[in-house]
C-alpha cells in the first residue's frame, strides 16, 4: 500500500506511514491522537473521519500536520477497501486479495483527496464508487488473455450490456444489425468489438475435454490438428495442373518420359530422334516456364 499511496499523490512521496510514526507535535491540538488508526472500528471511523476531514480542509499542503491527518484518514477507512474487494474474491483469474487491497487503496486515496465535507454527504458514499471503479479498471487492464486497445475493451462491455438488454426483449440473441441499431454504432464497429471479445479469456491446451460420459477425457492439445505434409504437395499439384495444360504435345511427352517413365535424356533423345543436348535444353526451358508460372500464381 505504501507504494500505491506514494504514486497517488505528491504528499505521499515518502510513503504512507502509520499515524504512530508521526511525532506528537504533528498532531493538531483539536484532534484526538490515534496511535493505530487501522484498528479503529468502522462505526467509530465514520464519526472520527468527519472531524478529520473538517480539519484537513484547513491545513496547508506539505505540512506535517496535514500528513498526519491525511494518513490517519486513509488508515481509518481501509475497511471500506476490504468491503469493496470482497465483492471480487470469487473471480477465477488468480488475482490475490492482497493485490485488490493495493488497487482499491488507490481509489480510497483519490476519494479522500476529492471529498468535500461542506457538501454534507457521507464519505463512504463517495469512496466506495472510487474504490470499486479502481478495482474494475485493474481487471479491465490486466485480465485480458490477449492485449487489446482500451477502446475495444470498453466496447466489449457496451456490447455485452446491449446484448443482455435486447435478449430480454427479443427472447433470443440479437443480430449484429440489431445490436448496431440499439447502440447507435456502425455494424463494422460491432463486428470488431465481438471479435476483440474473443481475446478476453483463453483456455490452456492442457485442459481436459470430455465430449461425453462414454469417451475418455483428452487434453485440448490432443484434439488440435497438425500440419499435413501431403497438403503442400496437393497445393503444388493443384497449381501445376493448368500450367501443364498450356504446354505443347512434345514438351508434355518429354516430361512424361523423364519423370513418369523415369527415362534418361539419352533414351528420350533416341525415342524422339533428337540429341541428348536438345532434350536437356527442352527440359530446362519447360521446367523454367512451369516454375515461373507457379511462383506467379
PDB file of C-alpha atoms in Angstrom:
ATOM      1  CA  UNK A   1       0.000   0.000   0.000  1.00  0.00           C
ATOM      2  CA  UNK A   2       2.912   2.361   0.656  1.00  0.00           C
ATOM      3  CA  UNK A   3       3.967   2.321  -2.986  1.00  0.00           C
ATOM      4  CA  UNK A   4       0.460   2.825  -4.324  1.00  0.00           C
ATOM      5  CA  UNK A   5      -0.224   5.655  -1.915  1.00  0.00           C
ATOM      6  CA  UNK A   6       3.013   7.328  -2.889  1.00  0.00           C
ATOM      7  CA  UNK A   7       2.028   7.159  -6.556  1.00  0.00           C
ATOM      8  CA  UNK A   8      -1.434   8.562  -5.915  1.00  0.00           C
ATOM      9  CA  UNK A   9      -0.383  11.970  -4.542  1.00  0.00           C
ATOM     10  CA  UNK A  10       2.801  14.064  -4.230  1.00  0.00           C
ATOM     11  CA  UNK A  11       2.086  14.327  -0.498  1.00  0.00           C
ATOM     12  CA  UNK A  12       2.927  10.649  -0.095  1.00  0.00           C
ATOM     13  CA  UNK A  13       6.207  10.714  -1.953  1.00  0.00           C
ATOM     14  CA  UNK A  14       7.851   9.389   1.208  1.00  0.00           C
ATOM     15  CA  UNK A  15       5.306   6.575   1.508  1.00  0.00           C
ATOM     16  CA  UNK A  16       2.188   6.095   3.580  1.00  0.00           C
ATOM     17  CA  UNK A  17       3.334   5.910   7.178  1.00  0.00           C
ATOM     18  CA  UNK A  18       1.232   4.779  10.129  1.00  0.00           C
ATOM     19  CA  UNK A  19      -0.030   7.606  12.282  1.00  0.00           C
ATOM     20  CA  UNK A  20       2.090   6.347  15.185  1.00  0.00           C
ATOM     21  CA  UNK A  21       5.231   7.286  13.248  1.00  0.00           C
ATOM     22  CA  UNK A  22       4.240  10.982  13.217  1.00  0.00           C
ATOM     23  CA  UNK A  23       5.619  12.890  16.170  1.00  0.00           C
ATOM     24  CA  UNK A  24       3.064  14.086  18.760  1.00  0.00           C
ATOM     25  CA  UNK A  25       3.895  17.682  17.829  1.00  0.00           C
ATOM     26  CA  UNK A  26       2.482  16.991  14.349  1.00  0.00           C
ATOM     27  CA  UNK A  27      -0.969  16.148  15.748  1.00  0.00           C
ATOM     28  CA  UNK A  28      -3.339  19.121  15.533  1.00  0.00           C
ATOM     29  CA  UNK A  29      -4.387  20.151  19.038  1.00  0.00           C
ATOM     30  CA  UNK A  30      -8.096  19.903  18.279  1.00  0.00           C
ATOM     31  CA  UNK A  31      -7.904  16.276  17.063  1.00  0.00           C
ATOM     32  CA  UNK A  32      -7.534  13.078  19.093  1.00  0.00           C
ATOM     33  CA  UNK A  33      -4.249  11.219  18.967  1.00  0.00           C
ATOM     34  CA  UNK A  34      -4.765   7.849  17.171  1.00  0.00           C
ATOM     35  CA  UNK A  35      -1.747   5.580  17.522  1.00  0.00           C
ATOM     36  CA  UNK A  36      -3.103   2.699  15.413  1.00  0.00           C
ATOM     37  CA  UNK A  37      -5.723   4.019  13.010  1.00  0.00           C
ATOM     38  CA  UNK A  38      -6.113   0.658  11.275  1.00  0.00           C
ATOM     39  CA  UNK A  39      -7.683  -0.846  14.414  1.00  0.00           C
ATOM     40  CA  UNK A  40     -10.411   1.789  14.669  1.00  0.00           C
ATOM     41  CA  UNK A  41     -13.839   0.157  14.318  1.00  0.00           C
ATOM     42  CA  UNK A  42     -15.775   1.157  11.171  1.00  0.00           C
ATOM     43  CA  UNK A  43     -18.557   2.727  13.253  1.00  0.00           C
ATOM     44  CA  UNK A  44     -16.041   4.868  15.161  1.00  0.00           C
ATOM     45  CA  UNK A  45     -14.165   5.662  11.931  1.00  0.00           C
ATOM     46  CA  UNK A  46     -17.257   7.342  10.452  1.00  0.00           C
ATOM     47  CA  UNK A  47     -17.503   9.830  13.321  1.00  0.00           C
ATOM     48  CA  UNK A  48     -13.785  10.451  13.561  1.00  0.00           C
ATOM     49  CA  UNK A  49     -13.435  10.859   9.788  1.00  0.00           C
ATOM     50  CA  UNK A  50     -15.878  13.769   9.828  1.00  0.00           C
ATOM     51  CA  UNK A  51     -13.734  15.674  12.304  1.00  0.00           C
ATOM     52  CA  UNK A  52     -10.529  14.775  10.487  1.00  0.00           C
ATOM     53  CA  UNK A  53     -11.940  15.872   7.100  1.00  0.00           C
ATOM     54  CA  UNK A  54     -13.033  19.218   8.516  1.00  0.00           C
ATOM     55  CA  UNK A  55      -9.551  19.744   9.921  1.00  0.00           C
ATOM     56  CA  UNK A  56      -7.866  18.553   6.710  1.00  0.00           C
ATOM     57  CA  UNK A  57      -9.603  21.293   4.732  1.00  0.00           C
ATOM     58  CA  UNK A  58      -7.932  23.959   6.910  1.00  0.00           C
ATOM     59  CA  UNK A  59      -4.363  22.626   6.760  1.00  0.00           C
ATOM     60  CA  UNK A  60      -1.755  23.744   4.277  1.00  0.00           C
ATOM     61  CA  UNK A  61      -0.374  21.136   1.899  1.00  0.00           C
ATOM     62  CA  UNK A  62       3.104  19.876   2.691  1.00  0.00           C
ATOM     63  CA  UNK A  63       2.855  20.329   6.459  1.00  0.00           C
ATOM     64  CA  UNK A  64       3.399  17.503   8.928  1.00  0.00           C
ATOM     65  CA  UNK A  65       0.004  18.175  10.474  1.00  0.00           C
ATOM     66  CA  UNK A  66      -1.721  17.646   7.132  1.00  0.00           C
ATOM     67  CA  UNK A  67       0.320  14.495   6.536  1.00  0.00           C
ATOM     68  CA  UNK A  68      -0.809  13.097   9.880  1.00  0.00           C
ATOM     69  CA  UNK A  69      -4.478  13.904   9.269  1.00  0.00           C
ATOM     70  CA  UNK A  70      -4.472  12.544   5.718  1.00  0.00           C
ATOM     71  CA  UNK A  71      -2.629   9.322   6.560  1.00  0.00           C
ATOM     72  CA  UNK A  72      -4.912   8.734   9.532  1.00  0.00           C
ATOM     73  CA  UNK A  73      -7.965   9.096   7.296  1.00  0.00           C
ATOM     74  CA  UNK A  74      -6.511   6.552   4.867  1.00  0.00           C
ATOM     75  CA  UNK A  75      -5.793   4.003   7.586  1.00  0.00           C
ATOM     76  CA  UNK A  76      -9.086   4.506   9.403  1.00  0.00           C
ATOM     77  CA  UNK A  77     -11.067   3.878   6.202  1.00  0.00           C
ATOM     78  CA  UNK A  78      -9.207   0.812   4.915  1.00  0.00           C
ATOM     79  CA  UNK A  79     -12.240  -1.208   5.988  1.00  0.00           C
ATOM     80  CA  UNK A  80     -14.078   0.348   3.003  1.00  0.00           C
ATOM     81  CA  UNK A  81     -11.401  -1.081   0.686  1.00  0.00           C
ATOM     82  CA  UNK A  82     -11.716  -4.514   2.290  1.00  0.00           C
ATOM     83  CA  UNK A  83     -15.506  -4.382   1.966  1.00  0.00           C
ATOM     84  CA  UNK A  84     -15.332  -3.466  -1.743  1.00  0.00           C
ATOM     85  CA  UNK A  85     -12.589  -6.003  -2.506  1.00  0.00           C
ATOM     86  CA  UNK A  86     -14.596  -8.898  -1.025  1.00  0.00           C
ATOM     87  CA  UNK A  87     -17.116  -8.497  -3.852  1.00  0.00           C
ATOM     88  CA  UNK A  88     -14.447  -9.743  -6.257  1.00  0.00           C
ATOM     89  CA  UNK A  89     -12.965 -12.562  -4.163  1.00  0.00           C
ATOM     90  CA  UNK A  90     -14.650 -15.316  -6.217  1.00  0.00           C
ATOM     91  CA  UNK A  91     -13.056 -14.347  -9.515  1.00  0.00           C
ATOM     92  CA  UNK A  92     -11.183 -17.249 -11.156  1.00  0.00           C
ATOM     93  CA  UNK A  93      -8.375 -15.303 -12.839  1.00  0.00           C
ATOM     94  CA  UNK A  94      -5.931 -15.860  -9.983  1.00  0.00           C
ATOM     95  CA  UNK A  95      -5.951 -12.308  -8.593  1.00  0.00           C
ATOM     96  CA  UNK A  96      -4.900 -12.279  -4.934  1.00  0.00           C
ATOM     97  CA  UNK A  97      -6.965 -10.395  -2.354  1.00  0.00           C
ATOM     98  CA  UNK A  98      -3.838  -8.522  -1.293  1.00  0.00           C
ATOM     99  CA  UNK A  99      -3.496  -7.168  -4.834  1.00  0.00           C
ATOM    100  CA  UNK A 100      -7.104  -5.981  -4.786  1.00  0.00           C
ATOM    101  CA  UNK A 101      -6.488  -4.210  -1.477  1.00  0.00           C
ATOM    102  CA  UNK A 102      -3.495  -2.447  -3.029  1.00  0.00           C
ATOM    103  CA  UNK A 103      -5.507  -1.339  -6.063  1.00  0.00           C
ATOM    104  CA  UNK A 104      -8.559  -0.374  -4.020  1.00  0.00           C
ATOM    105  CA  UNK A 105      -6.404   1.770  -1.726  1.00  0.00           C
ATOM    106  CA  UNK A 106      -5.531   3.929  -4.717  1.00  0.00           C
ATOM    107  CA  UNK A 107      -9.256   4.602  -5.152  1.00  0.00           C
ATOM    108  CA  UNK A 108      -9.595   5.366  -1.427  1.00  0.00           C
ATOM    109  CA  UNK A 109      -6.787   7.944  -1.608  1.00  0.00           C
ATOM    110  CA  UNK A 110      -8.386   9.595  -4.641  1.00  0.00           C
ATOM    111  CA  UNK A 111     -11.696   9.781  -2.770  1.00  0.00           C
ATOM    112  CA  UNK A 112     -10.044  11.361   0.279  1.00  0.00           C
ATOM    113  CA  UNK A 113      -8.350  13.995  -1.880  1.00  0.00           C
ATOM    114  CA  UNK A 114     -11.653  14.860  -3.602  1.00  0.00           C
ATOM    115  CA  UNK A 115     -14.052  14.702  -0.636  1.00  0.00           C
ATOM    116  CA  UNK A 116     -15.646  17.982   0.405  1.00  0.00           C
ATOM    117  CA  UNK A 117     -17.139  17.751   3.932  1.00  0.00           C
ATOM    118  CA  UNK A 118     -19.060  21.001   3.411  1.00  0.00           C
ATOM    119  CA  UNK A 119     -21.388  19.172   0.993  1.00  0.00           C
ATOM    120  CA  UNK A 120     -22.899  17.263   3.899  1.00  0.00           C
ATOM    121  CA  UNK A 121     -22.509  13.793   2.343  1.00  0.00           C
ATOM    122  CA  UNK A 122     -21.167  10.651   3.991  1.00  0.00           C
ATOM    123  CA  UNK A 123     -17.608   9.883   2.954  1.00  0.00           C
ATOM    124  CA  UNK A 124     -18.468   6.240   2.180  1.00  0.00           C
ATOM    125  CA  UNK A 125     -20.965   7.422  -0.450  1.00  0.00           C
ATOM    126  CA  UNK A 126     -18.094   8.895  -2.463  1.00  0.00           C
ATOM    127  CA  UNK A 127     -15.367   6.428  -1.507  1.00  0.00           C
ATOM    128  CA  UNK A 128     -16.998   3.138  -2.495  1.00  0.00           C
ATOM    129  CA  UNK A 129     -17.558   4.091  -6.178  1.00  0.00           C
ATOM    130  CA  UNK A 130     -13.945   5.300  -6.372  1.00  0.00           C
ATOM    131  CA  UNK A 131     -12.608   2.104  -4.804  1.00  0.00           C
ATOM    132  CA  UNK A 132     -14.820  -0.202  -6.872  1.00  0.00           C
ATOM    133  CA  UNK A 133     -14.010   1.712 -10.055  1.00  0.00           C
ATOM    134  CA  UNK A 134     -10.285   1.382  -9.446  1.00  0.00           C
ATOM    135  CA  UNK A 135     -10.606  -2.385  -8.925  1.00  0.00           C
ATOM    136  CA  UNK A 136     -12.731  -2.792 -12.069  1.00  0.00           C
ATOM    137  CA  UNK A 137     -10.198  -0.753 -14.037  1.00  0.00           C
ATOM    138  CA  UNK A 138      -7.489  -3.092 -12.773  1.00  0.00           C
ATOM    139  CA  UNK A 139      -9.370  -6.132 -14.058  1.00  0.00           C
ATOM    140  CA  UNK A 140     -10.124  -4.426 -17.363  1.00  0.00           C
ATOM    141  CA  UNK A 141      -6.441  -3.628 -17.921  1.00  0.00           C
ATOM    142  CA  UNK A 142      -4.870  -6.854 -16.691  1.00  0.00           C
ATOM    143  CA  UNK A 143      -7.317  -9.759 -17.081  1.00  0.00           C
ATOM    144  CA  UNK A 144      -7.404  -9.948 -20.885  1.00  0.00           C
ATOM    145  CA  UNK A 145      -5.686 -13.025 -22.285  1.00  0.00           C
ATOM    146  CA  UNK A 146      -4.748 -11.036 -25.398  1.00  0.00           C
ATOM    147  CA  UNK A 147      -3.874  -7.374 -25.084  1.00  0.00           C
ATOM    148  CA  UNK A 148      -6.356  -5.196 -26.985  1.00  0.00           C
ATOM    149  CA  UNK A 149      -6.792  -1.400 -27.091  1.00  0.00           C
ATOM    150  CA  UNK A 150      -8.730   0.259 -24.277  1.00  0.00           C
ATOM    151  CA  UNK A 151     -11.356   1.361 -26.812  1.00  0.00           C
ATOM    152  CA  UNK A 152     -12.180  -2.269 -27.673  1.00  0.00           C
ATOM    153  CA  UNK A 153     -12.196  -3.297 -24.017  1.00  0.00           C
ATOM    154  CA  UNK A 154     -14.835  -0.670 -23.287  1.00  0.00           C
ATOM    155  CA  UNK A 155     -16.733  -1.615 -26.462  1.00  0.00           C
ATOM    156  CA  UNK A 156     -16.908  -5.229 -25.269  1.00  0.00           C
ATOM    157  CA  UNK A 157     -18.625  -4.092 -22.056  1.00  0.00           C
ATOM    158  CA  UNK A 158     -21.051  -1.935 -24.033  1.00  0.00           C
ATOM    159  CA  UNK A 159     -21.851  -4.812 -26.397  1.00  0.00           C
ATOM    160  CA  UNK A 160     -22.420  -7.237 -23.519  1.00  0.00           C
ATOM    161  CA  UNK A 161     -24.851  -4.797 -21.921  1.00  0.00           C
ATOM    162  CA  UNK A 162     -26.642  -4.255 -25.217  1.00  0.00           C
ATOM    163  CA  UNK A 163     -26.915  -7.995 -25.915  1.00  0.00           C
ATOM    164  CA  UNK A 164     -28.420  -8.556 -22.483  1.00  0.00           C
ATOM    165  CA  UNK A 165     -30.987  -5.783 -22.957  1.00  0.00           C
ATOM    166  CA  UNK A 166     -32.014  -6.941 -26.433  1.00  0.00           C
ATOM    167  CA  UNK A 167     -32.117 -10.621 -25.465  1.00  0.00           C
ATOM    168  CA  UNK A 168     -34.658  -9.883 -22.739  1.00  0.00           C
ATOM    169  CA  UNK A 169     -36.838  -8.012 -25.233  1.00  0.00           C
ATOM    170  CA  UNK A 170     -36.457 -10.274 -28.276  1.00  0.00           C
ATOM    171  CA  UNK A 171     -36.289 -13.540 -26.317  1.00  0.00           C
ATOM    172  CA  UNK A 172     -33.315 -14.531 -28.482  1.00  0.00           C
ATOM    173  CA  UNK A 173     -29.773 -13.436 -29.203  1.00  0.00           C
ATOM    174  CA  UNK A 174     -29.718 -10.175 -31.202  1.00  0.00           C
ATOM    175  CA  UNK A 175     -28.128  -9.931 -34.640  1.00  0.00           C
ATOM    176  CA  UNK A 176     -25.222  -7.646 -35.462  1.00  0.00           C
ATOM    177  CA  UNK A 177     -27.611  -5.277 -37.256  1.00  0.00           C
ATOM    178  CA  UNK A 178     -29.933  -5.133 -34.239  1.00  0.00           C
ATOM    179  CA  UNK A 179     -27.036  -4.517 -31.879  1.00  0.00           C
ATOM    180  CA  UNK A 180     -25.692  -1.743 -34.096  1.00  0.00           C
ATOM    181  CA  UNK A 181     -29.090  -0.027 -34.222  1.00  0.00           C
ATOM    182  CA  UNK A 182     -29.642  -0.388 -30.472  1.00  0.00           C
ATOM    183  CA  UNK A 183     -26.215   1.039 -29.562  1.00  0.00           C
ATOM    184  CA  UNK A 184     -26.167   3.554 -32.430  1.00  0.00           C
ATOM    185  CA  UNK A 185     -22.949   2.087 -33.815  1.00  0.00           C
ATOM    186  CA  UNK A 186     -21.765   1.007 -37.250  1.00  0.00           C
ATOM    187  CA  UNK A 187     -22.107  -2.696 -37.964  1.00  0.00           C
ATOM    188  CA  UNK A 188     -18.353  -2.841 -38.630  1.00  0.00           C
ATOM    189  CA  UNK A 189     -17.673  -1.466 -35.145  1.00  0.00           C
ATOM    190  CA  UNK A 190     -19.950  -4.101 -33.609  1.00  0.00           C
ATOM    191  CA  UNK A 191     -18.191  -6.890 -35.504  1.00  0.00           C
ATOM    192  CA  UNK A 192     -14.791  -5.539 -34.457  1.00  0.00           C
ATOM    193  CA  UNK A 193     -15.910  -5.489 -30.830  1.00  0.00           C
ATOM    194  CA  UNK A 194     -17.289  -9.024 -30.965  1.00  0.00           C
ATOM    195  CA  UNK A 195     -14.059 -10.321 -32.488  1.00  0.00           C
ATOM    196  CA  UNK A 196     -11.960  -8.496 -29.892  1.00  0.00           C
ATOM    197  CA  UNK A 197     -14.066 -10.011 -27.107  1.00  0.00           C
ATOM    198  CA  UNK A 198     -12.612 -13.408 -28.005  1.00  0.00           C
ATOM    199  CA  UNK A 199      -9.335 -12.215 -26.514  1.00  0.00           C
ATOM    200  CA  UNK A 200     -10.827 -11.659 -23.071  1.00  0.00           C
ATOM    201  CA  UNK A 201     -10.273 -15.228 -21.938  1.00  0.00           C
ATOM    202  CA  UNK A 202      -8.225 -18.192 -23.034  1.00  0.00           C
ATOM    203  CA  UNK A 203      -8.113 -21.907 -22.312  1.00  0.00           C
ATOM    204  CA  UNK A 204      -4.893 -23.795 -21.556  1.00  0.00           C
ATOM    205  CA  UNK A 205      -4.002 -26.521 -24.038  1.00  0.00           C
ATOM    206  CA  UNK A 206      -3.688 -28.928 -21.095  1.00  0.00           C
ATOM    207  CA  UNK A 207      -7.381 -28.500 -20.220  1.00  0.00           C
ATOM    208  CA  UNK A 208      -9.143 -31.850 -20.382  1.00  0.00           C
ATOM    209  CA  UNK A 209     -12.074 -32.174 -22.773  1.00  0.00           C
ATOM    210  CA  UNK A 210     -14.825 -34.700 -22.132  1.00  0.00           C
ATOM    211  CA  UNK A 211     -17.295 -34.708 -25.009  1.00  0.00           C
ATOM    212  CA  UNK A 212     -19.497 -37.350 -23.416  1.00  0.00           C
ATOM    213  CA  UNK A 213     -19.546 -39.688 -20.469  1.00  0.00           C
ATOM    214  CA  UNK A 214     -18.796 -42.621 -22.784  1.00  0.00           C
ATOM    215  CA  UNK A 215     -15.478 -41.235 -24.045  1.00  0.00           C
ATOM    216  CA  UNK A 216     -12.293 -40.755 -22.014  1.00  0.00           C
ATOM    217  CA  UNK A 217     -11.069 -37.237 -21.321  1.00  0.00           C
ATOM    218  CA  UNK A 218      -8.448 -35.783 -23.639  1.00  0.00           C
ATOM    219  CA  UNK A 219      -6.297 -32.693 -23.378  1.00  0.00           C
ATOM    220  CA  UNK A 220      -7.327 -29.864 -25.675  1.00  0.00           C
ATOM    221  CA  UNK A 221      -3.920 -30.038 -27.368  1.00  0.00           C
ATOM    222  CA  UNK A 222      -4.651 -33.623 -28.426  1.00  0.00           C
ATOM    223  CA  UNK A 223      -7.750 -32.510 -30.337  1.00  0.00           C
ATOM    224  CA  UNK A 224      -5.976 -29.889 -32.438  1.00  0.00           C
ATOM    225  CA  UNK A 225      -4.895 -30.757 -35.956  1.00  0.00           C
ATOM    226  CA  UNK A 226      -1.304 -30.765 -37.183  1.00  0.00           C
ATOM    227  CA  UNK A 227       0.250 -29.716 -40.474  1.00  0.00           C
ATOM    228  CA  UNK A 228      -0.195 -32.439 -43.090  1.00  0.00           C
ATOM    229  CA  UNK A 229       2.967 -32.774 -45.229  1.00  0.00           C
ATOM    230  CA  UNK A 230       0.850 -34.008 -48.147  1.00  0.00           C
ATOM    231  CA  UNK A 231      -1.187 -30.793 -48.133  1.00  0.00           C
ATOM    232  CA  UNK A 232       1.683 -28.771 -49.577  1.00  0.00           C
ATOM    233  CA  UNK A 233       2.138 -31.363 -52.333  1.00  0.00           C
ATOM    234  CA  UNK A 234      -1.586 -31.218 -53.087  1.00  0.00           C
ATOM    235  CA  UNK A 235      -1.466 -27.426 -53.373  1.00  0.00           C
ATOM    236  CA  UNK A 236       1.553 -27.629 -55.699  1.00  0.00           C
ATOM    237  CA  UNK A 237      -0.176 -30.158 -57.950  1.00  0.00           C
ATOM    238  CA  UNK A 238      -3.339 -28.081 -57.982  1.00  0.00           C
ATOM    239  CA  UNK A 239      -1.324 -25.072 -59.148  1.00  0.00           C
ATOM    240  CA  UNK A 240       0.711 -27.109 -61.655  1.00  0.00           C
ATOM    241  CA  UNK A 241      -2.220 -28.764 -63.462  1.00  0.00           C
ATOM    242  CA  UNK A 242      -3.385 -25.749 -65.534  1.00  0.00           C
ATOM    243  CA  UNK A 243       0.224 -24.890 -66.407  1.00  0.00           C
ATOM    244  CA  UNK A 244       0.780 -28.362 -67.822  1.00  0.00           C
ATOM    245  CA  UNK A 245      -2.309 -27.968 -69.991  1.00  0.00           C
ATOM    246  CA  UNK A 246      -0.677 -24.966 -71.652  1.00  0.00           C
ATOM    247  CA  UNK A 247       2.361 -26.965 -72.895  1.00  0.00           C
ATOM    248  CA  UNK A 248       2.556 -28.307 -76.450  1.00  0.00           C
ATOM    249  CA  UNK A 249       2.475 -32.017 -77.182  1.00  0.00           C
ATOM    250  CA  UNK A 250       6.248 -32.582 -77.432  1.00  0.00           C
ATOM    251  CA  UNK A 251       7.022 -30.801 -74.138  1.00  0.00           C
ATOM    252  CA  UNK A 252       4.317 -32.838 -72.374  1.00  0.00           C
ATOM    253  CA  UNK A 253       5.719 -36.055 -73.861  1.00  0.00           C
ATOM    254  CA  UNK A 254       9.268 -35.254 -72.742  1.00  0.00           C
ATOM    255  CA  UNK A 255       8.079 -34.531 -69.196  1.00  0.00           C
ATOM    256  CA  UNK A 256       6.080 -37.769 -69.135  1.00  0.00           C
ATOM    257  CA  UNK A 257       9.041 -39.856 -70.330  1.00  0.00           C
ATOM    258  CA  UNK A 258      11.521 -38.124 -67.991  1.00  0.00           C
ATOM    259  CA  UNK A 259       9.510 -38.016 -64.769  1.00  0.00           C
ATOM    260  CA  UNK A 260       6.714 -40.508 -65.375  1.00  0.00           C
ATOM    261  CA  UNK A 261       8.659 -43.332 -67.042  1.00  0.00           C
ATOM    262  CA  UNK A 262      11.991 -42.234 -65.488  1.00  0.00           C
ATOM    263  CA  UNK A 263      13.819 -42.447 -68.811  1.00  0.00           C
ATOM    264  CA  UNK A 264      17.271 -40.907 -69.240  1.00  0.00           C
ATOM    265  CA  UNK A 265      17.815 -37.935 -71.525  1.00  0.00           C
ATOM    266  CA  UNK A 266      19.713 -40.225 -73.949  1.00  0.00           C
ATOM    267  CA  UNK A 267      16.781 -42.644 -74.090  1.00  0.00           C
ATOM    268  CA  UNK A 268      14.346 -39.776 -74.680  1.00  0.00           C
ATOM    269  CA  UNK A 269      16.551 -38.412 -77.478  1.00  0.00           C
ATOM    270  CA  UNK A 270      16.766 -41.817 -79.121  1.00  0.00           C
ATOM    271  CA  UNK A 271      12.970 -42.226 -78.900  1.00  0.00           C
ATOM    272  CA  UNK A 272      12.296 -38.776 -80.404  1.00  0.00           C
ATOM    273  CA  UNK A 273      15.191 -38.782 -82.878  1.00  0.00           C
ATOM    274  CA  UNK A 274      16.948 -35.772 -81.352  1.00  0.00           C
ATOM    275  CA  UNK A 275      20.237 -35.359 -79.495  1.00  0.00           C
ATOM    276  CA  UNK A 276      20.633 -35.584 -75.738  1.00  0.00           C
ATOM    277  CA  UNK A 277      21.698 -31.911 -75.742  1.00  0.00           C
ATOM    278  CA  UNK A 278      18.404 -30.919 -77.368  1.00  0.00           C
ATOM    279  CA  UNK A 279      16.470 -32.939 -74.795  1.00  0.00           C
ATOM    280  CA  UNK A 280      18.363 -31.166 -71.971  1.00  0.00           C
ATOM    281  CA  UNK A 281      17.582 -27.721 -73.422  1.00  0.00           C
ATOM    282  CA  UNK A 282      13.916 -28.556 -73.920  1.00  0.00           C
ATOM    283  CA  UNK A 283      13.608 -29.872 -70.384  1.00  0.00           C
ATOM    284  CA  UNK A 284      15.338 -26.818 -68.913  1.00  0.00           C
ATOM    285  CA  UNK A 285      13.120 -24.438 -70.874  1.00  0.00           C
ATOM    286  CA  UNK A 286       9.930 -26.282 -69.902  1.00  0.00           C
ATOM    287  CA  UNK A 287      10.815 -26.563 -66.207  1.00  0.00           C
ATOM    288  CA  UNK A 288      11.726 -22.873 -66.023  1.00  0.00           C
ATOM    289  CA  UNK A 289       8.396 -21.987 -67.601  1.00  0.00           C
ATOM    290  CA  UNK A 290       6.495 -24.099 -65.099  1.00  0.00           C
ATOM    291  CA  UNK A 291       8.483 -22.724 -62.163  1.00  0.00           C
ATOM    292  CA  UNK A 292       7.807 -19.130 -63.157  1.00  0.00           C
ATOM    293  CA  UNK A 293       4.120 -19.904 -63.580  1.00  0.00           C
ATOM    294  CA  UNK A 294       3.855 -21.441 -60.094  1.00  0.00           C
ATOM    295  CA  UNK A 295       5.697 -18.567 -58.437  1.00  0.00           C
ATOM    296  CA  UNK A 296       3.494 -16.046 -60.210  1.00  0.00           C
ATOM    297  CA  UNK A 297       0.315 -17.759 -59.027  1.00  0.00           C
TER     298      UNK A 297
END
